[in-house]
mmCIF file with all atom_site columns, C-alpha atoms in Angstrom:
data_model
loop_
_atom_site.group_PDB
_atom_site.id
_atom_site.type_symbol
_atom_site.label_atom_id
_atom_site.label_alt_id
_atom_site.label_comp_id
_atom_site.label_asym_id
_atom_site.label_entity_id
_atom_site.label_seq_id
_atom_site.pdbx_PDB_ins_code
_atom_site.Cartn_x
_atom_site.Cartn_y
_atom_site.Cartn_z
_atom_site.occupancy
_atom_site.B_iso_or_equiv
_atom_site.pdbx_formal_charge
_atom_site.auth_seq_id
_atom_site.auth_comp_id
_atom_site.auth_asym_id
_atom_site.auth_atom_id
_atom_site.pdbx_PDB_model_num
ATOM 1  C CA . UNK A 1 1  ? 19.600 142.882 -64.425 1.00 89.00 ? 1  UNK A CA 1
ATOM 2  C CA . UNK A 1 2  ? 21.575 142.016 -61.620 1.00 93.00 ? 2  UNK A CA 1
ATOM 3  C CA . UNK A 1 3  ? 19.238 144.310 -58.864 1.00 97.00 ? 3  UNK A CA 1
ATOM 4  C CA . UNK A 1 4  ? 18.298 141.075 -56.797 1.00 97.00 ? 4  UNK A CA 1
ATOM 5  C CA . UNK A 1 5  ? 22.003 140.065 -56.687 1.00 97.00 ? 5  UNK A CA 1
ATOM 6  C CA . UNK A 1 6  ? 22.857 143.315 -54.795 1.00 97.00 ? 6  UNK A CA 1
ATOM 7  C CA . UNK A 1 7  ? 20.113 143.024 -52.050 1.00 98.00 ? 7  UNK A CA 1
ATOM 8  C CA . UNK A 1 8  ? 19.838 139.834 -51.032 1.00 98.00 ? 8  UNK A CA 1
ATOM 9  C CA . UNK A 1 9  ? 21.135 139.530 -47.735 1.00 98.00 ? 9  UNK A CA 1
ATOM 10 C CA . UNK A 1 10 ? 21.394 135.834 -47.877 1.00 98.00 ? 10 UNK A CA 1
ATOM 11 C CA . UNK A 1 11 ? 23.007 135.328 -51.580 1.00 97.00 ? 11 UNK A CA 1
ATOM 12 C CA . UNK A 1 12 ? 20.207 133.618 -53.303 1.00 98.00 ? 12 UNK A CA 1
ATOM 13 C CA . UNK A 1 13 ? 20.818 134.667 -56.369 1.00 98.00 ? 13 UNK A CA 1
ATOM 14 C CA . UNK A 1 14 ? 23.855 134.302 -58.952 1.00 97.00 ? 14 UNK A CA 1
ATOM 15 C CA . UNK A 1 15 ? 23.987 136.323 -62.519 1.00 97.00 ? 15 UNK A CA 1
ATOM 16 C CA . UNK A 1 16 ? 25.075 133.645 -65.141 1.00 97.00 ? 16 UNK A CA 1
ATOM 17 C CA . UNK A 1 17 ? 25.345 132.598 -68.730 1.00 96.00 ? 17 UNK A CA 1
ATOM 18 C CA . UNK A 1 18 ? 22.155 131.414 -69.425 1.00 94.00 ? 18 UNK A CA 1
ATOM 19 C CA . UNK A 1 19 ? 21.974 129.882 -73.010 1.00 96.00 ? 19 UNK A CA 1
ATOM 20 C CA . UNK A 1 20 ? 19.605 131.887 -75.797 1.00 95.00 ? 20 UNK A CA 1
ATOM 21 C CA . UNK A 1 21 ? 20.694 134.863 -73.913 1.00 93.00 ? 21 UNK A CA 1
ATOM 22 C CA . UNK A 1 22 ? 23.249 137.562 -74.983 1.00 94.00 ? 22 UNK A CA 1
ATOM 23 C CA . UNK A 1 23 ? 23.603 138.766 -71.242 1.00 94.00 ? 23 UNK A CA 1
ATOM 24 C CA . UNK A 1 24 ? 24.022 137.055 -67.909 1.00 95.00 ? 24 UNK A CA 1
ATOM 25 C CA . UNK A 1 25 ? 21.055 136.813 -65.694 1.00 95.00 ? 25 UNK A CA 1
ATOM 26 C CA . UNK A 1 26 ? 19.976 136.402 -62.336 1.00 95.00 ? 26 UNK A CA 1
ATOM 27 C CA . UNK A 1 27 ? 19.618 132.912 -61.581 1.00 95.00 ? 27 UNK A CA 1
ATOM 28 C CA . UNK A 1 28 ? 18.606 131.985 -57.774 1.00 96.00 ? 28 UNK A CA 1
ATOM 29 C CA . UNK A 1 29 ? 20.427 129.127 -56.990 1.00 97.00 ? 29 UNK A CA 1
ATOM 30 C CA . UNK A 1 30 ? 20.047 128.896 -53.141 1.00 96.00 ? 30 UNK A CA 1
ATOM 31 C CA . UNK A 1 31 ? 16.802 129.368 -53.132 1.00 95.00 ? 31 UNK A CA 1
ATOM 32 C CA . UNK A 1 32 ? 16.681 127.440 -49.164 1.00 96.00 ? 32 UNK A CA 1
ATOM 33 C CA . UNK A 1 33 ? 19.256 130.582 -48.081 1.00 97.00 ? 33 UNK A CA 1
ATOM 34 C CA . UNK A 1 34 ? 16.144 132.380 -48.874 1.00 97.00 ? 34 UNK A CA 1
ATOM 35 C CA . UNK A 1 35 ? 14.716 134.033 -45.375 1.00 97.00 ? 35 UNK A CA 1
ATOM 36 C CA . UNK A 1 36 ? 11.111 135.896 -47.416 1.00 97.00 ? 36 UNK A CA 1
ATOM 37 C CA . UNK A 1 37 ? 12.585 139.230 -46.682 1.00 98.00 ? 37 UNK A CA 1
ATOM 38 C CA . UNK A 1 38 ? 11.351 139.700 -49.925 1.00 97.00 ? 38 UNK A CA 1
ATOM 39 C CA . UNK A 1 39 ? 13.835 142.917 -50.715 1.00 98.00 ? 39 UNK A CA 1
ATOM 40 C CA . UNK A 1 40 ? 14.144 141.595 -54.699 1.00 97.00 ? 40 UNK A CA 1
ATOM 41 C CA . UNK A 1 41 ? 10.301 141.497 -54.862 1.00 97.00 ? 41 UNK A CA 1
ATOM 42 C CA . UNK A 1 42 ? 10.673 144.854 -53.998 1.00 98.00 ? 42 UNK A CA 1
ATOM 43 C CA . UNK A 1 43 ? 13.172 145.924 -55.573 1.00 97.00 ? 43 UNK A CA 1
ATOM 44 C CA . UNK A 1 44 ? 13.323 144.462 -58.656 1.00 97.00 ? 44 UNK A CA 1
ATOM 45 C CA . UNK A 1 45 ? 12.565 146.867 -61.588 1.00 96.00 ? 45 UNK A CA 1
ATOM 46 C CA . UNK A 1 46 ? 10.522 144.193 -64.301 1.00 95.00 ? 46 UNK A CA 1
ATOM 47 C CA . UNK A 1 47 ? 8.102  142.745 -61.034 1.00 96.00 ? 47 UNK A CA 1
ATOM 48 C CA . UNK A 1 48 ? 9.479  138.923 -62.648 1.00 94.00 ? 48 UNK A CA 1
ATOM 49 C CA . UNK A 1 49 ? 9.888  137.693 -59.452 1.00 96.00 ? 49 UNK A CA 1
ATOM 50 C CA . UNK A 1 50 ? 7.652  136.232 -57.345 1.00 96.00 ? 50 UNK A CA 1
ATOM 51 C CA . UNK A 1 51 ? 8.101  135.460 -52.700 1.00 95.00 ? 51 UNK A CA 1
ATOM 52 C CA . UNK A 1 52 ? 6.803  132.789 -51.911 1.00 90.00 ? 52 UNK A CA 1
ATOM 53 C CA . UNK A 1 53 ? 6.369  130.890 -48.269 1.00 80.00 ? 53 UNK A CA 1
#
């Protein structure tokens, strides 16, 4: 849905075309930049993200 793209302060996620899906999906393209703020995890409406330290 892109919520994680909008809330991540360090741009870990990007919307990309993913094979097998008609709509763009959020893809973690910059995981090394993650500051473990958990904004993506808290804001994800489908609880599809789990942040581990």
